[in-house]
Short mmCIF file of C-alpha atoms and ligand atoms in Angstrom, two decimals:
data_model
loop_
_atom_site.label_atom_id
_atom_site.label_comp_id
_atom_site.label_asym_id
_atom_site.label_seq_id
_atom_site.Cartn_x
_atom_site.Cartn_y
_atom_site.Cartn_z
CA MET A 195 39.19 0.12 -34.23
CA ILE A 196 41.55 1.00 -37.04
CA THR A 197 43.74 3.77 -36.13
CA GLY A 198 46.06 6.03 -38.13
CA ILE A 199 49.58 4.80 -39.32
CA LYS A 200 52.45 5.98 -36.88
CA GLY A 201 54.07 9.34 -37.95
CA PHE A 202 51.11 10.26 -40.08
CA ASN A 203 48.99 12.69 -38.45
CA ASP A 204 45.40 14.08 -38.64
CA ILE A 205 45.12 18.13 -38.38
CA LEU A 206 42.07 18.67 -36.71
CA PRO A 207 39.94 21.69 -36.40
CA GLY A 208 41.31 23.84 -33.70
CA GLU A 209 44.88 23.13 -35.12
CA VAL A 210 43.81 23.61 -38.72
CA GLU A 211 43.39 27.32 -38.40
CA SER A 212 46.94 27.81 -37.55
CA TRP A 213 48.15 25.73 -40.55
CA GLN A 214 45.72 28.08 -42.62
CA HIS A 215 47.20 31.25 -41.26
CA ILE A 216 50.88 29.99 -41.57
CA GLU A 217 50.01 29.07 -45.49
CA ALA A 218 48.34 32.31 -46.02
CA THR A 219 51.24 34.31 -44.57
CA ALA A 220 53.74 32.40 -46.75
CA ARG A 221 51.70 32.93 -49.83
CA ARG A 222 51.34 36.76 -49.01
CA VAL A 223 54.99 37.51 -48.26
CA PHE A 224 56.30 35.19 -51.02
CA GLU A 225 54.32 36.89 -53.56
CA LEU A 226 55.64 40.08 -52.55
CA TYR A 227 59.01 38.93 -53.70
CA GLY A 228 57.74 37.88 -57.19
CA PHE A 229 57.23 34.04 -56.39
CA ALA A 230 54.54 31.95 -58.09
CA GLU A 231 53.14 28.70 -56.93
CA ILE A 232 53.94 25.53 -58.58
CA ARG A 233 52.24 22.04 -57.60
CA ILE A 234 54.03 19.10 -58.09
CA PRO A 235 53.14 15.45 -57.85
CA ILE A 236 53.75 13.19 -54.45
CA LEU A 237 55.08 10.44 -56.51
CA GLU A 238 58.22 10.47 -58.61
CA LYS A 239 60.56 8.00 -60.30
CA THR A 240 62.90 6.91 -57.58
CA GLU A 241 66.02 7.62 -59.65
CA LEU A 242 65.01 11.31 -59.38
CA PHE A 243 65.85 11.37 -55.51
CA CYS A 244 68.84 9.25 -55.88
CA ARG A 245 70.42 11.41 -58.34
CA SER A 246 69.44 14.63 -56.74
CA ILE A 247 69.49 14.03 -52.84
CA GLY A 248 72.35 11.74 -53.29
CA ASP A 249 73.04 7.64 -52.65
CA ALA A 250 74.97 8.21 -49.46
CA THR A 251 72.72 10.53 -47.65
CA ASP A 252 70.38 9.06 -44.81
CA ILE A 253 67.11 10.20 -46.91
CA VAL A 254 68.00 8.01 -49.87
CA GLU A 255 69.60 5.14 -47.79
CA LYS A 256 67.04 4.61 -45.46
CA GLU A 257 64.05 7.11 -45.37
CA MET A 258 62.47 6.98 -48.82
CA TYR A 259 59.00 5.57 -49.15
CA SER A 260 59.85 3.60 -52.37
CA PHE A 261 57.80 0.70 -54.05
CA VAL A 262 57.43 -0.90 -57.33
CA ASP A 263 54.11 -0.25 -59.04
CA LYS A 264 51.71 -2.44 -61.04
CA GLY A 265 53.80 -1.59 -64.09
CA GLU A 266 57.07 -2.85 -62.39
CA ASN A 267 58.53 0.93 -62.00
CA SER A 268 60.34 1.84 -58.87
CA VAL A 269 58.38 4.99 -57.73
CA THR A 270 58.96 7.09 -54.43
CA MET A 271 56.77 9.35 -52.37
CA ARG A 272 58.57 12.60 -52.38
CA PRO A 273 60.90 13.22 -49.52
CA GLU A 274 61.39 16.88 -50.34
CA GLY A 275 60.42 19.02 -53.05
CA THR A 276 63.41 20.82 -54.54
CA ALA A 277 64.32 17.69 -56.85
CA SER A 278 60.57 17.62 -58.20
CA VAL A 279 60.61 21.30 -58.98
CA MET A 280 63.84 21.19 -60.87
CA ARG A 281 62.49 18.29 -62.67
CA ALA A 282 59.40 19.94 -63.80
CA PHE A 283 61.41 23.35 -64.81
CA ILE A 284 63.47 21.12 -66.92
CA GLU A 285 60.66 19.10 -68.28
CA HIS A 286 58.59 21.89 -69.19
CA LYS A 287 61.61 23.97 -70.53
CA LEU A 288 60.53 26.86 -68.10
CA HIS A 289 64.17 28.12 -68.60
CA ALA A 290 63.60 28.81 -72.34
CA LEU A 291 60.78 31.22 -71.23
CA ASP A 292 62.96 32.98 -68.79
CA PRO A 293 65.86 31.19 -66.95
CA VAL A 294 64.92 33.39 -63.81
CA ALA A 295 62.08 31.42 -62.13
CA LYS A 296 61.01 32.25 -58.50
CA LEU A 297 58.75 29.37 -57.51
CA TYR A 298 57.06 28.18 -54.09
CA TYR A 299 55.09 25.06 -53.34
CA LEU A 300 53.53 23.44 -50.23
CA GLY A 301 52.43 20.28 -49.35
CA PRO A 302 53.13 16.83 -47.78
CA MET A 303 56.57 15.02 -48.01
CA PHE A 304 57.44 11.56 -46.71
CA ARG A 305 60.42 10.14 -44.79
CA TYR A 306 60.56 7.07 -42.89
CA GLU A 307 62.31 8.59 -39.78
CA ARG A 308 61.74 7.56 -35.96
CA PRO A 309 58.68 9.80 -35.12
CA GLN A 310 58.91 12.34 -32.22
CA LYS A 311 57.94 15.82 -31.23
CA GLY A 312 58.44 17.86 -34.37
CA ARG A 313 59.47 14.86 -36.64
CA TYR A 314 56.83 12.87 -38.60
CA ARG A 315 56.99 10.28 -41.52
CA GLN A 316 54.18 12.52 -43.28
CA PHE A 317 55.11 16.19 -42.75
CA HIS A 318 54.55 19.54 -44.59
CA GLN A 319 56.91 21.75 -46.18
CA ILE A 320 56.37 25.25 -47.70
CA GLY A 321 59.39 25.65 -49.98
CA ALA A 322 60.63 28.45 -52.36
CA GLU A 323 63.21 28.14 -55.36
CA VAL A 324 64.96 30.64 -57.35
CA THR A 325 66.89 29.47 -60.45
CA GLY A 326 69.05 31.45 -63.01
CA VAL A 327 70.60 34.02 -60.56
CA THR A 328 74.34 33.41 -59.42
CA ASP A 329 74.68 36.92 -57.84
CA PRO A 330 74.78 36.78 -54.02
CA LYS A 331 72.16 39.46 -53.73
CA ILE A 332 69.75 36.68 -54.46
CA ASP A 333 70.94 34.41 -51.58
CA ALA A 334 70.47 37.58 -49.31
CA GLN A 335 67.13 38.30 -50.79
CA VAL A 336 65.99 34.64 -50.25
CA LEU A 337 67.28 34.53 -46.49
CA THR A 338 65.53 38.03 -46.00
CA MET A 339 62.07 36.70 -47.31
CA LEU A 340 62.55 33.80 -45.02
CA CYS A 341 63.08 35.97 -41.96
CA HIS A 342 60.27 38.31 -43.11
CA PHE A 343 57.81 35.35 -43.24
CA PHE A 344 58.77 34.19 -39.63
CA ALA A 345 58.42 38.15 -38.55
CA GLU A 346 54.99 38.29 -40.25
CA LEU A 347 53.79 35.42 -37.93
CA GLY A 348 55.40 37.21 -34.99
CA LEU A 349 58.18 34.66 -34.34
CA THR A 350 61.45 36.27 -33.97
CA GLU A 351 62.98 33.37 -32.09
CA PRO A 352 64.31 31.19 -34.66
CA ALA A 353 67.86 32.28 -35.28
CA LEU A 354 69.41 32.37 -38.81
CA GLN A 355 72.84 30.47 -39.19
CA ILE A 356 74.58 30.45 -42.33
CA ASN A 357 77.58 28.72 -43.92
CA SER A 358 79.36 27.87 -47.18
CA LEU A 359 80.01 24.30 -48.51
CA GLY A 360 82.05 25.40 -51.28
CA CYS A 361 82.06 24.36 -54.71
CA PRO A 362 83.17 21.43 -57.05
CA ASP A 363 86.78 23.39 -57.33
CA CYS A 364 87.43 23.68 -53.58
CA ARG A 365 85.29 21.09 -51.72
CA PRO A 366 87.22 17.89 -52.89
CA ALA A 367 90.74 19.37 -51.15
CA TYR A 368 88.73 20.44 -48.12
CA ARG A 369 87.19 16.88 -47.88
CA GLU A 370 90.57 15.31 -48.16
CA SER A 371 91.99 17.51 -45.18
CA LEU A 372 88.86 16.60 -43.13
CA LYS A 373 89.17 12.98 -43.87
CA ALA A 374 92.76 13.00 -42.88
CA PHE A 375 91.92 14.80 -39.63
CA LEU A 376 89.13 12.25 -39.08
CA ARG A 377 91.36 9.24 -40.00
CA GLU A 378 93.41 9.74 -36.85
CA ARG A 379 90.37 9.68 -34.61
CA LEU A 380 88.17 7.06 -36.34
CA ASP A 381 88.13 5.07 -33.07
CA ARG A 382 86.60 7.92 -31.29
CA LEU A 383 83.87 8.25 -33.75
CA CYS A 384 80.30 6.70 -33.34
CA ASP A 385 79.43 3.61 -35.68
CA ASP A 386 77.30 5.86 -38.03
CA CYS A 387 80.12 8.35 -38.54
CA ARG A 388 82.84 5.65 -39.21
CA ARG A 389 80.26 3.95 -41.73
CA ARG A 390 80.12 7.25 -43.51
CA TYR A 391 83.73 8.22 -43.31
CA GLU A 392 84.43 7.17 -46.82
CA ALA A 393 81.36 8.47 -48.71
CA ASN A 394 80.18 11.13 -46.65
CA PRO A 395 82.61 12.30 -44.00
CA LEU A 396 81.23 15.90 -43.64
CA ARG A 397 78.51 14.43 -41.68
CA ALA A 398 80.85 13.75 -38.60
CA LEU A 399 80.78 17.56 -38.11
CA ASP A 400 77.01 17.54 -37.09
CA CYS A 401 76.70 14.45 -35.56
CA LYS A 402 74.83 14.62 -32.23
CA SER A 403 77.02 12.05 -30.26
CA ALA A 404 78.97 13.61 -27.42
CA HIS A 405 81.96 11.56 -28.54
CA CYS A 406 81.92 12.76 -32.02
CA LYS A 407 81.57 16.43 -31.07
CA GLU A 408 84.52 16.14 -28.70
CA ALA A 409 86.75 14.19 -31.44
CA THR A 410 85.93 16.80 -34.12
CA ALA A 411 86.10 20.00 -31.99
CA ASP A 412 89.15 21.19 -33.83
CA ALA A 413 88.07 20.01 -37.09
CA PRO A 414 89.32 21.90 -40.16
CA ALA A 415 86.42 24.07 -41.46
CA MET A 416 85.01 24.52 -45.12
CA LEU A 417 85.00 28.22 -44.48
CA ASP A 418 88.88 28.32 -44.16
CA HIS A 419 89.18 26.23 -47.59
CA LEU A 420 86.91 28.12 -49.87
CA CYS A 421 88.33 29.12 -53.19
CA THR A 422 88.34 32.84 -54.15
CA GLY A 423 85.14 32.72 -56.08
CA CYS A 424 83.24 31.05 -53.13
CA ASP A 425 84.82 33.16 -50.56
CA ASP A 426 84.04 36.43 -52.45
CA HIS A 427 80.41 35.23 -52.85
CA PHE A 428 80.07 34.32 -49.01
CA SER A 429 81.49 37.92 -48.06
CA ALA A 430 79.04 39.59 -50.62
CA MET A 431 75.99 37.82 -49.44
CA ARG A 432 76.96 38.77 -45.66
CA ARG A 433 77.45 42.34 -46.68
CA HIS A 434 73.86 42.47 -48.41
CA LEU A 435 72.53 40.88 -45.44
CA GLU A 436 74.12 43.57 -43.01
CA ARG A 437 72.72 46.34 -45.51
CA VAL A 438 69.29 45.31 -45.24
CA GLY A 439 69.21 44.60 -41.45
CA THR A 440 68.92 40.62 -41.83
CA THR A 441 70.68 39.22 -38.58
CA TYR A 442 72.45 36.11 -38.75
CA SER A 443 75.32 34.06 -37.31
CA ILE A 444 77.87 31.67 -38.90
CA ASN A 445 77.85 28.18 -38.22
CA ASN A 446 80.72 26.43 -39.65
CA ARG A 447 79.81 23.00 -38.71
CA MET A 448 76.61 22.98 -40.61
CA VAL A 449 76.31 20.16 -43.01
CA ARG A 450 73.18 19.63 -44.84
CA GLY A 451 71.74 16.24 -45.37
CA LEU A 452 71.26 16.49 -48.92
CA ASP A 453 74.03 16.44 -51.36
CA TYR A 454 73.21 19.09 -54.07
CA TYR A 455 74.24 22.07 -52.25
CA THR A 456 77.09 24.12 -53.32
CA ARG A 457 78.22 27.48 -51.44
CA THR A 458 75.61 28.99 -49.26
CA THR A 459 73.77 26.83 -46.91
CA PHE A 460 71.47 28.05 -43.89
CA GLU A 461 69.26 26.85 -41.24
CA LEU A 462 66.84 28.67 -39.09
CA VAL A 463 67.08 27.14 -35.72
CA THR A 464 65.19 27.17 -32.37
CA GLY A 465 65.68 25.93 -28.70
CA LEU A 466 62.12 25.61 -28.34
CA LEU A 467 61.57 22.46 -30.04
CA GLY A 468 64.10 19.74 -28.38
CA ALA A 469 66.12 17.66 -30.73
CA GLN A 470 64.31 19.12 -33.80
CA SER A 471 65.92 22.37 -33.92
CA ALA A 472 65.69 23.41 -37.74
CA VAL A 473 62.45 25.05 -38.57
CA ALA A 474 63.45 26.00 -42.05
CA ALA A 475 66.51 25.07 -44.09
CA GLY A 476 68.07 25.35 -47.48
CA GLY A 477 70.72 26.63 -49.46
CA ARG A 478 72.37 27.06 -53.08
CA TYR A 479 72.58 24.08 -55.68
CA ASP A 480 74.45 25.46 -58.69
CA GLY A 481 74.90 21.98 -60.22
CA LEU A 482 71.76 20.30 -59.71
CA ILE A 483 69.83 21.39 -62.79
CA SER A 484 72.47 20.34 -65.20
CA ASP A 485 73.11 17.01 -63.03
CA LEU A 486 69.13 16.33 -63.70
CA GLY A 487 69.98 17.01 -67.44
CA GLY A 488 69.02 20.43 -67.89
CA PRO A 489 70.99 23.46 -68.76
CA ALA A 490 73.88 24.98 -66.49
CA ILE A 491 71.70 27.00 -64.55
CA SER A 492 72.00 27.73 -60.80
CA GLY A 493 69.45 27.59 -58.15
CA ILE A 494 68.90 28.37 -54.55
CA GLY A 495 65.94 27.79 -52.06
CA PHE A 496 64.63 26.72 -48.72
CA ALA A 497 61.84 24.49 -47.12
CA ILE A 498 59.88 25.53 -44.00
CA GLY A 499 58.69 22.67 -41.75
CA LEU A 500 55.17 23.47 -41.19
CA GLU A 501 54.50 21.18 -38.25
CA ARG A 502 57.48 22.95 -36.51
CA VAL A 503 56.27 26.30 -37.32
CA ALA A 504 52.84 25.16 -35.81
CA LEU A 505 54.48 23.95 -32.75
CA LEU A 506 56.25 27.43 -32.35
CA LEU A 507 53.21 29.28 -32.57
CA LYS A 508 51.59 27.14 -29.82
CA GLU A 509 54.54 27.58 -27.88
CA LYS A 510 54.33 31.25 -28.17
CA GLU A 511 50.81 31.20 -27.21
CA PHE A 512 51.74 29.45 -24.05
CA THR A 513 54.41 32.03 -23.22
CA ARG A 514 52.15 35.11 -23.87
CA ARG A 515 51.99 36.39 -20.38
CA PRO A 516 49.65 38.87 -19.06
CA ASP A 517 50.96 42.12 -17.92
CA LEU A 518 49.13 41.97 -14.49
CA PHE A 519 46.84 39.73 -12.62
CA ILE A 520 44.52 41.45 -10.13
CA ALA A 521 43.73 39.51 -7.03
CA ALA A 522 40.71 40.95 -5.29
CA LEU A 523 39.17 39.83 -1.74
CA GLY A 524 35.52 40.48 -1.12
CA ASP A 525 32.73 41.69 -3.51
CA GLU A 526 33.62 45.62 -3.33
CA ALA A 527 37.20 44.73 -4.22
CA GLN A 528 36.15 42.48 -6.96
CA ASP A 529 34.27 45.17 -8.58
CA GLU A 530 37.06 47.73 -8.45
CA ALA A 531 39.45 45.16 -9.67
CA PHE A 532 37.08 44.77 -12.74
CA ARG A 533 37.04 48.39 -13.16
CA LEU A 534 40.70 48.41 -13.38
CA MET A 535 40.96 45.50 -15.48
CA CYS A 536 38.62 46.91 -18.19
CA GLY A 537 40.34 50.36 -18.05
CA LEU A 538 43.68 48.96 -18.47
CA GLN A 539 43.02 46.46 -21.28
CA LYS A 540 41.39 49.48 -23.17
CA LEU A 541 44.80 51.34 -22.80
CA GLY A 542 46.52 48.20 -24.10
CA SER A 543 47.68 46.15 -21.43
CA ALA A 544 46.83 42.37 -21.23
CA ILE A 545 44.91 42.03 -17.77
CA GLU A 546 43.74 38.93 -15.94
CA MET A 547 41.49 38.61 -12.77
CA ASP A 548 39.57 35.62 -11.30
CA TYR A 549 35.91 36.63 -11.90
CA GLU A 550 34.49 34.13 -9.11
CA GLY A 551 36.41 35.81 -6.23
CA LYS A 552 37.92 32.32 -5.06
CA SER A 553 40.37 32.38 -2.09
CA LEU A 554 43.59 34.50 -2.28
CA LYS A 555 45.65 31.43 -2.40
CA SER A 556 43.71 30.12 -5.45
CA GLN A 557 43.85 33.30 -7.05
CA MET A 558 47.89 33.63 -6.58
CA ARG A 559 48.21 30.05 -7.98
CA ARG A 560 46.29 31.20 -11.09
CA SER A 561 48.27 34.08 -11.36
CA ASP A 562 51.43 32.11 -11.24
CA LYS A 563 50.06 29.67 -13.75
CA LEU A 564 49.59 32.45 -16.25
CA LYS A 565 53.10 33.84 -15.50
CA SER A 566 51.88 37.33 -15.28
CA ARG A 567 54.35 39.99 -14.91
CA PHE A 568 52.82 42.07 -12.08
CA THR A 569 50.34 41.08 -9.37
CA LEU A 570 48.09 43.59 -7.51
CA ILE A 571 46.30 42.56 -4.43
CA LEU A 572 43.19 44.56 -3.40
CA GLY A 573 41.01 43.98 -0.39
CA GLY A 574 39.08 46.15 2.04
CA ASP A 575 42.27 47.95 3.38
CA GLU A 576 43.34 49.10 0.00
CA LEU A 577 39.73 50.36 -1.03
CA VAL A 578 40.22 52.61 1.87
CA LYS A 579 43.50 53.75 1.21
CA GLY A 580 42.82 54.14 -2.62
CA GLY A 581 46.13 52.61 -3.06
CA ALA A 582 47.83 49.00 -3.31
CA MET A 583 51.04 47.30 -3.82
CA LEU A 584 52.04 46.43 -7.32
CA LYS A 585 54.45 43.63 -7.41
CA ASN A 586 56.90 43.03 -10.29
CA MET A 587 57.19 38.99 -10.23
CA ASP A 588 60.28 39.02 -12.47
CA ALA A 589 62.09 41.67 -10.35
CA GLY A 590 60.63 40.67 -6.91
CA THR A 591 60.31 44.42 -6.26
CA GLN A 592 57.08 46.24 -5.23
CA ALA A 593 55.61 49.65 -5.27
CA GLU A 594 52.48 51.50 -3.88
CA VAL A 595 50.24 52.71 -6.84
CA PRO A 596 47.16 54.62 -6.37
CA LEU A 597 43.88 52.85 -7.75
CA ASP A 598 44.28 54.79 -10.82
CA ILE A 599 44.09 53.33 -14.28
CA LYS A 600 46.51 55.61 -15.73
CA ALA A 601 49.04 55.38 -12.92
CA ILE A 602 48.96 51.79 -13.02
CA ALA A 603 49.31 51.59 -16.79
CA THR A 604 52.44 53.73 -16.32
CA HIS A 605 53.93 51.31 -14.01
CA LEU A 606 53.18 48.29 -16.15
CA ASN A 607 54.55 49.79 -19.37
CA PRO A 608 57.12 52.64 -18.27
P1 LIG B 713 65.65 19.67 -45.20
O1 LIG B 713 66.56 20.42 -44.25
O2 LIG B 713 65.67 18.24 -45.63
O3 LIG B 713 65.72 20.40 -46.62
O4 LIG B 713 64.12 19.77 -44.65
C1 LIG B 713 63.71 21.25 -44.53
C2 LIG B 713 62.83 21.44 -43.19
O5 LIG B 713 61.67 20.50 -43.23
C3 LIG B 713 63.45 21.19 -42.10
O6 LIG B 713 64.22 22.32 -41.50
C4 LIG B 713 62.26 20.72 -41.20
O7 LIG B 713 61.81 21.99 -40.56
C5 LIG B 713 61.50 19.90 -42.00
N1 LIG B 713 61.37 18.72 -41.90
C6 LIG B 713 62.30 17.79 -42.57
N2 LIG B 713 61.99 16.64 -42.30
C7 LIG B 713 60.98 16.47 -41.27
C8 LIG B 713 60.27 15.61 -40.74
N3 LIG B 713 60.66 14.23 -40.55
N4 LIG B 713 59.14 15.89 -39.76
C9 LIG B 713 58.98 17.23 -39.72
N5 LIG B 713 59.64 18.23 -40.41
C10 LIG B 713 60.62 17.87 -41.30
C11 LIG B 713 65.03 20.05 -47.67
O8 LIG B 713 63.96 19.40 -47.70
C12 LIG B 713 65.39 20.86 -48.98
N6 LIG B 713 64.58 20.43 -50.19
C13 LIG B 713 65.34 22.44 -48.72
C14 LIG B 713 65.69 23.08 -49.87
C15 LIG B 713 65.07 23.69 -50.67
N7 LIG B 713 66.99 23.41 -50.23
C16 LIG B 713 67.04 24.03 -51.22
N8 LIG B 713 65.85 24.42 -51.63
#
């Protein structure tokens, strides 16, 4: 039997519906903000990614699917979309039409990483990029759109973290002060951080190793070394975010794994996916378009990891809890449970029962498995009394309620 390649997944019926929903939601939300779709090729000249992402990054150093094609050209299967979108923007002179372009894309990306839950070698991104606006209102708008997308999916958990990486005016001095700090602690850093010390010292700030975390706990932060222009930009963006109610926290140790960033960077992080905590990420790249041979036009954007969003939606389904589980012993109690369940469902509560009338123990096991918020146990005595004990499973409290749909509904959702 020939199997698929490690890290390259099939998306089967049953899963694909969730993907289609995520994609349709992105298209619908992004179009509200004036974004148009761009489709870019999977294969690009290797040089494009070396120049944009940076030679000293993990992606370029060890993760690219690069090969020499039959015409002796070094080509690479895109590890991300920003470089290709900007290449297309320059090549087709879209800036001559309008320097302000709002573009989105979706499709597979390829990185030779060690596969694990949420991390694959072929994965999918939904990305969005805006060119030609330096005003921090656009930073706030892009972040607000990203949060809007997650809210539309009913995902409120991934939290927005922001940082600023400064610009070519202020970052070099910061880099030097960070290097001076690290130099004294080199022997406490992991092999990777020691190796990257010269070319990419900032990576020590987001290293996962416990030793590096400890050694860099008091490291200088970029945010304290911003030039006036970068500092003003960051403060204005924060004000705009607050004005429109987009909540965030500052993570001054956030270092992105791509070199093109300037000023604003951000990630949407979750605690639900283990080590793969970033569900979406991005930032501003004011020098990229000119570095790639285009005019001096700024840019900002993000990419969402589709697999990670699909995993979060699954997680959410798993954690969707019934409001009430009704356990019933005997035929009459089962009938009464069924009446209560249907009435409460019509009033908007999520109710479960065991239709087959199994033993009380097995019904309670099922209630536990579903993590229902309340349970109600019905037997002959309760029917005679016309009331039963409603148990709050989280608080461990209970209250006697009449077998009345409205009365129970009030208890479930006071
Ligand atoms: P990135 O942080 O490399 O940024 O990737 C963005 C997102 O893609 C990550 O937060 C994650 O959700 C997902 N992702 C990355 N690698 C993998 C993988 N191996 N398996 C599954 N998901 C993955 C970029 O790619 C930039 N182009 C984002 C950007 C756009 N910045 C400005 N504009």
